[in-house]
PDB file of C-alpha atoms in Angstrom:
ATOM      1  CA  UNK A  84      32.819  -0.239   1.963  1.00 55.00           C
ATOM      2  CA  UNK A  85      31.449  -3.641   3.047  1.00 76.00           C
ATOM      3  CA  UNK A  86      27.771  -4.488   2.836  1.00 83.00           C
ATOM      4  CA  UNK A  87      25.770  -2.331   5.266  1.00 88.00           C
ATOM      5  CA  UNK A  88      23.828  -3.627   8.241  1.00 89.00           C
ATOM      6  CA  UNK A  89      20.837  -1.378   7.530  1.00 92.00           C
ATOM      7  CA  UNK A  90      19.311  -0.161   4.278  1.00 95.00           C
ATOM      8  CA  UNK A  91      17.074   2.901   4.429  1.00 94.00           C
ATOM      9  CA  UNK A  92      14.628   2.600   1.517  1.00 95.00           C
ATOM     10  CA  UNK A  93      12.791   5.705   0.269  1.00 93.00           C
ATOM     11  CA  UNK A  94      10.788   5.947  -2.989  1.00 94.00           C
ATOM     12  CA  UNK A  95      10.652   9.425  -4.550  1.00 94.00           C
ATOM     13  CA  UNK A  96       8.324  10.995  -7.084  1.00 91.00           C
ATOM     14  CA  UNK A  97       8.650  14.678  -7.957  1.00 90.00           C
ATOM     15  CA  UNK A  98      10.272  15.483  -4.609  1.00 88.00           C
ATOM     16  CA  UNK A  99      12.516  18.341  -5.749  1.00 88.00           C
ATOM     17  CA  UNK A 100      11.379  20.637  -2.927  1.00 88.00           C
ATOM     18  CA  UNK A 101      11.804  18.112  -0.116  1.00 87.00           C
ATOM     19  CA  UNK A 102      14.986  16.448  -1.449  1.00 91.00           C
ATOM     20  CA  UNK A 103      17.542  18.768   0.251  1.00 91.00           C
ATOM     21  CA  UNK A 104      15.729  18.388   3.589  1.00 91.00           C
ATOM     22  CA  UNK A 105      15.640  14.599   3.190  1.00 91.00           C
ATOM     23  CA  UNK A 106      19.362  14.371   2.432  1.00 93.00           C
ATOM     24  CA  UNK A 107      20.284  16.677   5.316  1.00 92.00           C
ATOM     25  CA  UNK A 108      18.371  14.594   7.844  1.00 93.00           C
ATOM     26  CA  UNK A 109      19.621  11.283   6.450  1.00 94.00           C
ATOM     27  CA  UNK A 110      23.218  12.545   6.546  1.00 94.00           C
ATOM     28  CA  UNK A 111      22.782  13.669  10.146  1.00 92.00           C
ATOM     29  CA  UNK A 112      21.324  10.272  11.034  1.00 92.00           C
ATOM     30  CA  UNK A 113      24.134   8.309   9.376  1.00 91.00           C
ATOM     31  CA  UNK A 114      26.864  10.561  10.796  1.00 91.00           C
ATOM     32  CA  UNK A 115      25.577  10.114  14.352  1.00 90.00           C
ATOM     33  CA  UNK A 116      24.763   6.398  14.170  1.00 88.00           C
ATOM     34  CA  UNK A 117      27.279   3.671  15.044  1.00 89.00           C
ATOM     35  CA  UNK A 118      25.525   1.390  12.556  1.00 90.00           C
ATOM     36  CA  UNK A 119      26.677   0.762   9.006  1.00 91.00           C
ATOM     37  CA  UNK A 120      23.913   2.293   6.872  1.00 91.00           C
ATOM     38  CA  UNK A 121      23.186   2.709   3.176  1.00 93.00           C
ATOM     39  CA  UNK A 122      20.346   4.735   1.690  1.00 94.00           C
ATOM     40  CA  UNK A 123      18.440   3.323  -1.286  1.00 95.00           C
ATOM     41  CA  UNK A 124      16.551   6.054  -3.149  1.00 95.00           C
ATOM     42  CA  UNK A 125      14.153   5.069  -5.930  1.00 94.00           C
ATOM     43  CA  UNK A 126      13.113   7.524  -8.619  1.00 93.00           C
ATOM     44  CA  UNK A 127       9.617   6.516  -9.703  1.00 91.00           C
ATOM     45  CA  UNK A 128       9.717   8.255 -13.086  1.00 88.00           C
ATOM     46  CA  UNK A 129       9.794  11.807 -11.698  1.00 89.00           C
ATOM     47  CA  UNK A 130       8.910  14.617 -14.100  1.00 90.00           C
ATOM     48  CA  UNK A 131      10.884  17.298 -12.291  1.00 89.00           C
ATOM     49  CA  UNK A 132      14.648  17.252 -11.656  1.00 90.00           C
ATOM     50  CA  UNK A 133      14.506  14.765  -8.763  1.00 90.00           C
ATOM     51  CA  UNK A 134      16.415  12.184 -10.840  1.00 90.00           C
ATOM     52  CA  UNK A 135      19.213  14.668 -11.592  1.00 91.00           C
ATOM     53  CA  UNK A 136      19.539  15.551  -7.904  1.00 93.00           C
ATOM     54  CA  UNK A 137      19.715  11.861  -7.055  1.00 92.00           C
ATOM     55  CA  UNK A 138      22.410  11.256  -9.676  1.00 90.00           C
ATOM     56  CA  UNK A 139      24.571  14.071  -8.339  1.00 90.00           C
ATOM     57  CA  UNK A 140      24.222  12.775  -4.790  1.00 92.00           C
ATOM     58  CA  UNK A 141      24.932   9.116  -5.594  1.00 89.00           C
ATOM     59  CA  UNK A 142      28.022   9.971  -7.664  1.00 91.00           C
ATOM     60  CA  UNK A 143      29.392  12.066  -4.793  1.00 89.00           C
ATOM     61  CA  UNK A 144      28.507   9.929  -1.753  1.00 89.00           C
ATOM     62  CA  UNK A 145      28.891   6.150  -1.841  1.00 89.00           C
ATOM     63  CA  UNK A 146      26.445   5.706   1.028  1.00 91.00           C
ATOM     64  CA  UNK A 147      23.639   6.507  -1.417  1.00 93.00           C
ATOM     65  CA  UNK A 148      22.448   3.814  -3.786  1.00 92.00           C
ATOM     66  CA  UNK A 149      20.000   5.145  -6.388  1.00 92.00           C
ATOM     67  CA  UNK A 150      17.590   3.191  -8.585  1.00 94.00           C
ATOM     68  CA  UNK A 151      15.927   4.912 -11.548  1.00 95.00           C
ATOM     69  CA  UNK A 152      12.788   3.255 -12.914  1.00 94.00           C
ATOM     70  CA  UNK A 153      11.922   3.461 -16.614  1.00 92.00           C
ATOM     71  CA  UNK A 154       8.585   5.173 -15.886  1.00 91.00           C
ATOM     72  CA  UNK A 155       6.151   5.913 -13.090  1.00 91.00           C
ATOM     73  CA  UNK A 156       4.948   2.576 -11.672  1.00 90.00           C
ATOM     74  CA  UNK A 157       3.395   3.819  -8.444  1.00 88.00           C
ATOM     75  CA  UNK A 158       4.524   3.954  -4.836  1.00 89.00           C
ATOM     76  CA  UNK A 159       4.112   0.249  -4.004  1.00 89.00           C
ATOM     77  CA  UNK A 160       6.076  -0.941  -7.045  1.00 92.00           C
ATOM     78  CA  UNK A 161       8.798   1.663  -6.455  1.00 93.00           C
ATOM     79  CA  UNK A 162       9.074   0.447  -2.882  1.00 93.00           C
ATOM     80  CA  UNK A 163       9.318  -3.121  -4.179  1.00 93.00           C
ATOM     81  CA  UNK A 164      12.195  -2.105  -6.467  1.00 93.00           C
ATOM     82  CA  UNK A 165      13.960  -0.478  -3.533  1.00 93.00           C
ATOM     83  CA  UNK A 166      13.639  -3.550  -1.335  1.00 93.00           C
ATOM     84  CA  UNK A 167      15.025  -5.721  -4.128  1.00 93.00           C
ATOM     85  CA  UNK A 168      18.040  -3.413  -4.525  1.00 93.00           C
ATOM     86  CA  UNK A 169      18.765  -2.998  -0.809  1.00 92.00           C
ATOM     87  CA  UNK A 170      21.899  -4.739   0.491  1.00 92.00           C
ATOM     88  CA  UNK A 171      21.315  -4.398   4.229  1.00 90.00           C
ATOM     89  CA  UNK A 172      22.342  -7.660   5.871  1.00 92.00           C
ATOM     90  CA  UNK A 173      20.283  -7.180   9.045  1.00 92.00           C
ATOM     91  CA  UNK A 174      17.272  -5.031   8.227  1.00 94.00           C
ATOM     92  CA  UNK A 175      15.543  -2.579   5.889  1.00 96.00           C
ATOM     93  CA  UNK A 176      14.107   0.698   7.192  1.00 96.00           C
ATOM     94  CA  UNK A 177      11.262   1.894   4.946  1.00 93.00           C
ATOM     95  CA  UNK A 178      10.286   5.563   4.902  1.00 92.00           C
ATOM     96  CA  UNK A 179       8.565   8.074   2.621  1.00 88.00           C
ATOM     97  CA  UNK A 180      10.695  10.674   0.881  1.00 85.00           C
ATOM     98  CA  UNK A 181       8.483  13.582   1.962  1.00 86.00           C
ATOM     99  CA  UNK A 182       9.710  13.271   5.586  1.00 85.00           C
ATOM    100  CA  UNK A 183       6.258  12.664   7.007  1.00 86.00           C
ATOM    101  CA  UNK A 184       7.927   9.571   8.444  1.00 86.00           C
ATOM    102  CA  UNK A 185      10.825  10.828  10.637  1.00 89.00           C
ATOM    103  CA  UNK A 186      14.007   8.873   9.809  1.00 90.00           C
ATOM    104  CA  UNK A 187      15.320   9.604  13.303  1.00 91.00           C
ATOM    105  CA  UNK A 188      13.034   6.844  14.617  1.00 91.00           C
ATOM    106  CA  UNK A 189      15.493   4.302  13.191  1.00 92.00           C
ATOM    107  CA  UNK A 190      17.230   4.105  16.580  1.00 90.00           C
ATOM    108  CA  UNK A 191      14.003   3.204  18.397  1.00 91.00           C
ATOM    109  CA  UNK A 192      12.925   0.765  15.692  1.00 93.00           C
ATOM    110  CA  UNK A 193      16.335  -0.918  15.637  1.00 94.00           C
ATOM    111  CA  UNK A 194      16.249  -1.353  19.432  1.00 93.00           C
ATOM    112  CA  UNK A 195      12.953  -3.250  19.070  1.00 93.00           C
ATOM    113  CA  UNK A 196      14.472  -5.278  16.238  1.00 92.00           C
ATOM    114  CA  UNK A 197      17.360  -6.323  18.506  1.00 93.00           C
ATOM    115  CA  UNK A 198      14.786  -7.529  21.041  1.00 93.00           C
ATOM    116  CA  UNK A 199      13.810 -10.193  18.518  1.00 91.00           C
ATOM    117  CA  UNK A 200      11.089  -8.605  16.380  1.00 94.00           C
ATOM    118  CA  UNK A 201      11.219  -9.228  12.633  1.00 94.00           C
ATOM    119  CA  UNK A 202       8.806  -6.399  11.847  1.00 93.00           C
ATOM    120  CA  UNK A 203       8.652  -3.097  13.702  1.00 94.00           C
ATOM    121  CA  UNK A 204       5.848  -1.023  12.195  1.00 90.00           C
ATOM    122  CA  UNK A 205       4.825   2.550  12.955  1.00 89.00           C
ATOM    123  CA  UNK A 206       1.351   3.320  14.308  1.00 88.00           C
ATOM    124  CA  UNK A 207       0.061   6.817  13.621  1.00 84.00           C
ATOM    125  CA  UNK A 208      -1.492   8.146  16.812  1.00 81.00           C
ATOM    126  CA  UNK A 209      -1.779  11.592  15.249  1.00 75.00           C
ATOM    127  CA  UNK A 210      -1.340  12.856  11.694  1.00 69.00           C
ATOM    128  CA  UNK A 211      -0.932  16.445  10.525  1.00 68.00           C
ATOM    129  CA  UNK A 212      -3.069  16.241   7.397  1.00 67.00           C
ATOM    130  CA  UNK A 213      -6.384  17.558   6.117  1.00 70.00           C
ATOM    131  CA  UNK A 214      -9.706  16.513   7.632  1.00 73.00           C
ATOM    132  CA  UNK A 215     -10.882  14.607   4.546  1.00 73.00           C
ATOM    133  CA  UNK A 216      -7.678  12.593   4.238  1.00 72.00           C
ATOM    134  CA  UNK A 217      -7.540  11.779   7.949  1.00 74.00           C
ATOM    135  CA  UNK A 218     -11.185  10.700   7.941  1.00 80.00           C
ATOM    136  CA  UNK A 219     -10.747   8.565   4.815  1.00 77.00           C
ATOM    137  CA  UNK A 220      -7.734   6.763   6.303  1.00 75.00           C
ATOM    138  CA  UNK A 221      -9.498   6.314   9.656  1.00 78.00           C
ATOM    139  CA  UNK A 222     -12.547   4.702   8.049  1.00 80.00           C
ATOM    140  CA  UNK A 223     -10.552   2.591   5.593  1.00 78.00           C
ATOM    141  CA  UNK A 224      -8.273   1.031   8.204  1.00 75.00           C
ATOM    142  CA  UNK A 225     -11.230   0.077  10.384  1.00 83.00           C
ATOM    143  CA  UNK A 226     -13.209  -1.290   7.464  1.00 80.00           C
ATOM    144  CA  UNK A 227     -10.150  -3.245   6.335  1.00 77.00           C
ATOM    145  CA  UNK A 228      -9.658  -4.586   9.861  1.00 79.00           C
ATOM    146  CA  UNK A 229     -13.252  -5.844   9.941  1.00 78.00           C
ATOM    147  CA  UNK A 230     -13.138  -7.728   6.626  1.00 79.00           C
ATOM    148  CA  UNK A 231      -9.547  -8.916   6.231  1.00 79.00           C
ATOM    149  CA  UNK A 232      -8.514 -12.510   6.854  1.00 77.00           C
ATOM    150  CA  UNK A 233      -5.074 -11.132   7.815  1.00 81.00           C
ATOM    151  CA  UNK A 234      -4.546  -9.125  10.999  1.00 82.00           C
ATOM    152  CA  UNK A 235      -3.455  -5.789   9.510  1.00 79.00           C
ATOM    153  CA  UNK A 236      -2.664  -3.308  12.323  1.00 82.00           C
ATOM    154  CA  UNK A 237      -4.836  -0.207  12.579  1.00 81.00           C
ATOM    155  CA  UNK A 238      -3.338   3.120  11.441  1.00 80.00           C
ATOM    156  CA  UNK A 239      -0.145   1.488  10.206  1.00 79.00           C
ATOM    157  CA  UNK A 240       1.317   2.229   6.786  1.00 83.00           C
ATOM    158  CA  UNK A 241       4.508   1.174   5.040  1.00 86.00           C
ATOM    159  CA  UNK A 242       6.770   3.025   7.517  1.00 89.00           C
ATOM    160  CA  UNK A 243       8.561   0.145   9.216  1.00 92.00           C
ATOM    161  CA  UNK A 244      11.760  -1.738   9.878  1.00 95.00           C
ATOM    162  CA  UNK A 245      11.793  -5.304   8.554  1.00 94.00           C
ATOM    163  CA  UNK A 246      14.393  -8.020   9.011  1.00 93.00           C
ATOM    164  CA  UNK A 247      16.409  -9.356   6.102  1.00 93.00           C
ATOM    165  CA  UNK A 248      14.440 -12.606   6.091  1.00 93.00           C
ATOM    166  CA  UNK A 249      11.121 -10.737   5.883  1.00 93.00           C
ATOM    167  CA  UNK A 250      12.527  -8.629   3.038  1.00 93.00           C
ATOM    168  CA  UNK A 251      13.615 -11.798   1.230  1.00 94.00           C
ATOM    169  CA  UNK A 252      10.092 -13.232   1.468  1.00 93.00           C
ATOM    170  CA  UNK A 253       8.552  -9.975   0.210  1.00 90.00           C
ATOM    171  CA  UNK A 254      10.972  -9.996  -2.718  1.00 92.00           C
ATOM    172  CA  UNK A 255       9.787 -13.495  -3.644  1.00 90.00           C
ATOM    173  CA  UNK A 256       6.096 -12.556  -3.703  1.00 89.00           C
ATOM    174  CA  UNK A 257       5.033 -11.949  -7.331  1.00 85.00           C
ATOM    175  CA  UNK A 258       1.787  -9.964  -6.853  1.00 84.00           C
ATOM    176  CA  UNK A 259       1.226  -7.362  -9.542  1.00 82.00           C
ATOM    177  CA  UNK A 260      -1.367  -5.532  -7.420  1.00 82.00           C
ATOM    178  CA  UNK A 261       0.648  -4.904  -4.288  1.00 85.00           C
ATOM    179  CA  UNK A 262      -0.484  -3.871  -0.816  1.00 84.00           C
ATOM    180  CA  UNK A 263       2.790  -4.142   1.065  1.00 86.00           C
ATOM    181  CA  UNK A 264       1.456  -3.474   4.566  1.00 84.00           C
ATOM    182  CA  UNK A 265      -0.951  -6.393   4.067  1.00 85.00           C
ATOM    183  CA  UNK A 266       1.763  -8.613   2.591  1.00 88.00           C
ATOM    184  CA  UNK A 267       3.983  -7.771   5.556  1.00 88.00           C
ATOM    185  CA  UNK A 268       1.257  -8.879   7.973  1.00 88.00           C
ATOM    186  CA  UNK A 269       0.511 -12.035   5.949  1.00 88.00           C
ATOM    187  CA  UNK A 270       4.142 -13.181   6.219  1.00 90.00           C
ATOM    188  CA  UNK A 271       3.924 -13.440   9.988  1.00 87.00           C
ATOM    189  CA  UNK A 272       6.979 -13.674  12.261  1.00 90.00           C
ATOM    190  CA  UNK A 273       7.209 -11.625  15.447  1.00 91.00           C
ATOM    191  CA  UNK A 274       5.840  -8.085  14.947  1.00 91.00           C
ATOM    192  CA  UNK A 275       5.343  -5.018  17.133  1.00 91.00           C
ATOM    193  CA  UNK A 276       4.005  -1.487  16.667  1.00 89.00           C
ATOM    194  CA  UNK A 277       5.594   1.791  17.754  1.00 88.00           C
ATOM    195  CA  UNK A 278       3.393   4.870  18.094  1.00 86.00           C
ATOM    196  CA  UNK A 279       4.445   8.181  16.566  1.00 84.00           C
ATOM    197  CA  UNK A 280       3.002  11.463  15.347  1.00 80.00           C
ATOM    198  CA  UNK A 281       3.035  11.747  11.571  1.00 80.00           C
ATOM    199  CA  UNK A 282       4.382  15.099  10.456  1.00 72.00           C
ATOM    200  CA  UNK A 283       3.125  17.279   7.650  1.00 68.00           C
ATOM    201  CA  UNK A 284       5.102  17.304   4.417  1.00 68.00           C
ATOM    202  CA  UNK A 285       8.332  19.233   4.842  1.00 69.00           C
ATOM    203  CA  UNK A 286       7.889  20.894   1.422  1.00 69.00           C
ATOM    204  CA  UNK A 287       5.878  20.649  -1.790  1.00 62.00           C
ATOM    205  CA  UNK A 288       2.463  19.102  -2.334  1.00 68.00           C
ATOM    206  CA  UNK A 289       1.164  15.595  -1.697  1.00 65.00           C
ATOM    207  CA  UNK A 290       1.775  13.262  -4.646  1.00 63.00           C
ATOM    208  CA  UNK A 291      -0.770  10.676  -3.544  1.00 62.00           C
ATOM    209  CA  UNK A 292      -3.949  11.658  -5.385  1.00 65.00           C
ATOM    210  CA  UNK A 293      -7.447  10.407  -4.557  1.00 67.00           C
ATOM    211  CA  UNK A 294      -7.218   8.046  -7.541  1.00 73.00           C
ATOM    212  CA  UNK A 295      -3.988   6.533  -6.179  1.00 72.00           C
ATOM    213  CA  UNK A 296      -5.464   6.153  -2.709  1.00 73.00           C
ATOM    214  CA  UNK A 297      -8.544   4.458  -4.167  1.00 76.00           C
ATOM    215  CA  UNK A 298      -6.356   2.030  -6.101  1.00 76.00           C
ATOM    216  CA  UNK A 299      -4.365   1.235  -2.966  1.00 76.00           C
ATOM    217  CA  UNK A 300      -7.606   0.621  -1.071  1.00 78.00           C
ATOM    218  CA  UNK A 301      -8.869  -1.688  -3.827  1.00 75.00           C
ATOM    219  CA  UNK A 302      -5.627  -3.673  -3.668  1.00 78.00           C
ATOM    220  CA  UNK A 303      -6.040  -4.110   0.067  1.00 78.00           C
ATOM    221  CA  UNK A 304      -9.698  -5.124  -0.130  1.00 79.00           C
ATOM    222  CA  UNK A 305      -9.385  -7.521  -3.080  1.00 76.00           C
ATOM    223  CA  UNK A 306      -6.033  -9.030  -2.055  1.00 76.00           C
ATOM    224  CA  UNK A 307      -6.648  -9.557   1.647  1.00 75.00           C
ATOM    225  CA  UNK A 308     -10.347 -10.194   2.126  1.00 78.00           C
ATOM    226  CA  UNK A 309     -13.163 -12.348   0.805  1.00 78.00           C
ATOM    227  CA  UNK A 310     -15.620  -9.499   1.246  1.00 79.00           C
ATOM    228  CA  UNK A 311     -16.262  -8.594  -2.438  1.00 79.00           C
ATOM    229  CA  UNK A 312     -17.123 -12.085  -3.630  1.00 76.00           C
ATOM    230  CA  UNK A 313     -19.129 -12.873  -0.478  1.00 80.00           C
ATOM    231  CA  UNK A 314     -20.954  -9.570  -0.885  1.00 79.00           C
ATOM    232  CA  UNK A 315     -22.149 -10.736  -4.314  1.00 78.00           C
ATOM    233  CA  UNK A 316     -23.265 -14.079  -2.882  1.00 79.00           C
ATOM    234  CA  UNK A 317     -25.106 -12.460   0.020  1.00 79.00           C
ATOM    235  CA  UNK A 318     -26.831  -9.952  -2.253  1.00 76.00           C
ATOM    236  CA  UNK A 319     -27.924 -12.822  -4.483  1.00 77.00           C
ATOM    237  CA  UNK A 320     -29.358 -14.702  -1.517  1.00 79.00           C
ATOM    238  CA  UNK A 321     -31.085 -11.538  -0.306  1.00 80.00           C
ATOM    239  CA  UNK A 322     -32.615 -11.002  -3.747  1.00 75.00           C
ATOM    240  CA  UNK A 323     -33.931 -14.562  -3.820  1.00 74.00           C
ATOM    241  CA  UNK A 324     -35.356 -14.116  -0.333  1.00 78.00           C
ATOM    242  CA  UNK A 325     -37.154 -10.906  -1.303  1.00 75.00           C
ATOM    243  CA  UNK A 326     -38.537 -12.558  -4.443  1.00 73.00           C
ATOM    244  CA  UNK A 327     -39.827 -15.557  -2.470  1.00 75.00           C
ATOM    245  CA  UNK A 328     -41.474 -13.317   0.127  1.00 78.00           C
ATOM    246  CA  UNK A 329     -43.100 -11.236  -2.594  1.00 73.00           C
ATOM    247  CA  UNK A 330     -44.373 -14.422  -4.278  1.00 73.00           C
ATOM    248  CA  UNK A 331     -45.848 -15.659  -0.986  1.00 78.00           C
ATOM    249  CA  UNK A 332     -47.488 -12.272  -0.409  1.00 74.00           C
ATOM    250  CA  UNK A 333     -49.022 -12.419  -3.876  1.00 72.00           C
ATOM    251  CA  UNK A 334     -50.452 -15.918  -3.265  1.00 74.00           C
ATOM    252  CA  UNK A 335     -51.938 -14.866   0.071  1.00 77.00           C
ATOM    253  CA  UNK A 336     -53.635 -11.822  -1.451  1.00 73.00           C
ATOM    254  CA  UNK A 337     -55.003 -13.875  -4.348  1.00 70.00           C
ATOM    255  CA  UNK A 338     -56.430 -16.811  -2.404  1.00 71.00           C
ATOM    256  CA  UNK A 339     -57.467 -15.111   0.836  1.00 72.00           C
ATOM    257  CA  UNK A 340     -58.370 -11.572  -0.174  1.00 69.00           C
ATOM    258  CA  UNK A 341     -59.189 -11.979  -3.846  1.00 64.00           C
ATOM    259  CA  UNK A 342     -57.180 -10.333  -6.589  1.00 62.00           C
ATOM    260  CA  UNK A 343     -53.534  -9.873  -7.423  1.00 59.00           C
ATOM    261  CA  UNK A 344     -51.733  -6.655  -6.404  1.00 58.00           C
ATOM    262  CA  UNK A 345     -51.315  -4.221  -9.283  1.00 61.00           C
ATOM    263  CA  UNK A 346     -48.649  -1.597  -9.839  1.00 61.00           C
ATOM    264  CA  UNK A 347     -46.303  -0.841 -12.689  1.00 58.00           C
ATOM    265  CA  UNK A 348     -44.158   1.408 -10.450  1.00 58.00           C
ATOM    266  CA  UNK A 349     -43.426  -1.402  -7.998  1.00 63.00           C
ATOM    267  CA  UNK A 350     -42.548  -3.743 -10.857  1.00 68.00           C
ATOM    268  CA  UNK A 351     -40.222  -1.176 -12.436  1.00 66.00           C
ATOM    269  CA  UNK A 352     -38.538  -0.489  -9.096  1.00 67.00           C
ATOM    270  CA  UNK A 353     -37.976  -4.209  -8.556  1.00 73.00           C
ATOM    271  CA  UNK A 354     -36.445  -4.650 -12.013  1.00 75.00           C
ATOM    272  CA  UNK A 355     -34.101  -1.679 -11.532  1.00 70.00           C
ATOM    273  CA  UNK A 356     -33.110  -2.858  -8.042  1.00 73.00           C
ATOM    274  CA  UNK A 357     -32.203  -6.374  -9.098  1.00 74.00           C
ATOM    275  CA  UNK A 358     -30.592  -5.109 -12.295  1.00 77.00           C
ATOM    276  CA  UNK A 359     -28.357  -2.864 -10.198  1.00 75.00           C
ATOM    277  CA  UNK A 360     -27.433  -5.741  -7.906  1.00 76.00           C
ATOM    278  CA  UNK A 361     -26.491  -7.865 -10.920  1.00 77.00           C
ATOM    279  CA  UNK A 362     -24.324  -5.093 -12.365  1.00 79.00           C
ATOM    280  CA  UNK A 363     -22.519  -4.660  -9.047  1.00 78.00           C
ATOM    281  CA  UNK A 364     -21.918  -8.403  -8.966  1.00 79.00           C
ATOM    282  CA  UNK A 365     -20.579  -8.430 -12.514  1.00 81.00           C
ATOM    283  CA  UNK A 366     -18.315  -5.493 -11.707  1.00 81.00           C
ATOM    284  CA  UNK A 367     -16.817  -7.203  -8.662  1.00 81.00           C
ATOM    285  CA  UNK A 368     -16.288 -10.465 -10.525  1.00 82.00           C
ATOM    286  CA  UNK A 369     -14.803  -8.480 -13.406  1.00 82.00           C
ATOM    287  CA  UNK A 370     -12.317  -6.891 -10.990  1.00 80.00           C
ATOM    288  CA  UNK A 371     -11.103 -10.348  -9.969  1.00 82.00           C
ATOM    289  CA  UNK A 372     -10.870 -11.459 -13.616  1.00 82.00           C
ATOM    290  CA  UNK A 373      -8.933  -8.307 -14.523  1.00 80.00           C
ATOM    291  CA  UNK A 374      -6.420  -8.913 -11.734  1.00 79.00           C
ATOM    292  CA  UNK A 375      -5.978 -12.529 -12.830  1.00 82.00           C
ATOM    293  CA  UNK A 376      -5.520 -11.336 -16.424  1.00 81.00           C
ATOM    294  CA  UNK A 377      -2.761  -8.874 -15.530  1.00 77.00           C
ATOM    295  CA  UNK A 378      -1.046 -11.369 -13.230  1.00 79.00           C
ATOM    296  CA  UNK A 379      -1.146 -14.119 -15.885  1.00 80.00           C
ATOM    297  CA  UNK A 380       0.822 -11.993 -18.348  1.00 80.00           C
ATOM    298  CA  UNK A 381       3.962 -12.682 -16.344  1.00 79.00           C
ATOM    299  CA  UNK A 382       5.449  -9.263 -17.035  1.00 83.00           C
ATOM    300  CA  UNK A 383       8.158  -7.925 -14.704  1.00 88.00           C
ATOM    301  CA  UNK A 384       6.777  -5.669 -11.991  1.00 87.00           C
ATOM    302  CA  UNK A 385       9.080  -2.850 -13.087  1.00 90.00           C
ATOM    303  CA  UNK A 386      11.938  -2.004 -15.426  1.00 90.00           C
ATOM    304  CA  UNK A 387      15.093  -0.322 -14.141  1.00 91.00           C
ATOM    305  CA  UNK A 388      16.570   2.366 -16.381  1.00 91.00           C
ATOM    306  CA  UNK A 389      19.755   2.898 -14.400  1.00 91.00           C
ATOM    307  CA  UNK A 390      21.393   2.132 -11.063  1.00 91.00           C
ATOM    308  CA  UNK A 391      24.120   4.115  -9.340  1.00 89.00           C
ATOM    309  CA  UNK A 392      25.872   2.205  -6.573  1.00 85.00           C
ATOM    310  CA  UNK A 393      29.167   3.072  -4.880  1.00 80.00           C
ATOM    311  CA  UNK A 394      29.571   6.035  -7.240  1.00 74.00           C
ATOM    312  CA  UNK A 395      29.349   3.795 -10.318  1.00 78.00           C
ATOM    313  CA  UNK A 396      26.657   3.769 -12.996  1.00 79.00           C
ATOM    314  CA  UNK A 397      25.010   0.491 -13.978  1.00 76.00           C
ATOM    315  CA  UNK A 398      22.595   0.316 -16.903  1.00 67.00           C
TER     316      UNK A 398
END
């Protein structure tokens, strides 16, 4: 089997319930497509038997290339490992293993790719998820759009088809705190969105917890906007302005009305207010320092425990 034209990349974490459905739909896609396709599955340190199911599949079907990470590194790092392992000579098709992103859209995405687009990203016009999650995503994407110095498309996640040259650039980017949809937009090249309706999970429960979503949001905000550091600066300027106005008010009352305003409560409130602003500022600066600290260590983004490619094990 020569190198494939397309690599389908799907990170998995505890996807035992959805795995048979994923394989069935990927097999149907590959069997019906005239394109040469490989599937790169990444086990992100699953605690159930997802890794065993992947091993059995990869040893039986050479179209499946499986990467097993040494531990759970998170979705963005697992996706990074998959892109690095993918051999597709033309493009990489990135999906989630829970089938919320329909793999059958490959045909439509590939048609756009052949029109000359290096990035074809999916835009969620409707998503079958809970109210809280839909609202959180809706607000985050619009907030991110308003503060980012990169034009990150609204309602677009990692579900996309990217050209080999875009994948090569992504593989060269060493960020430890990764926000791939932002990195993809930062790279540039010709990009286009395709609308689709995001399905509910085919089986099992969502693996993306609120903590994981918050971390992803932090990565987007701190990596692709100047908002946090400018927020600190603006709050500092506002504090100085309030202090100056209060000082002027005090002088006016003393020299024109006689007496200085009294009030322990007002003084205490002012101290607490400015103390809170300072703590927020320190926290934001500390977040930048922490990211620099982790990046400066120079550790690899992930460690691969095992690879199975073309029915052969590689340690």
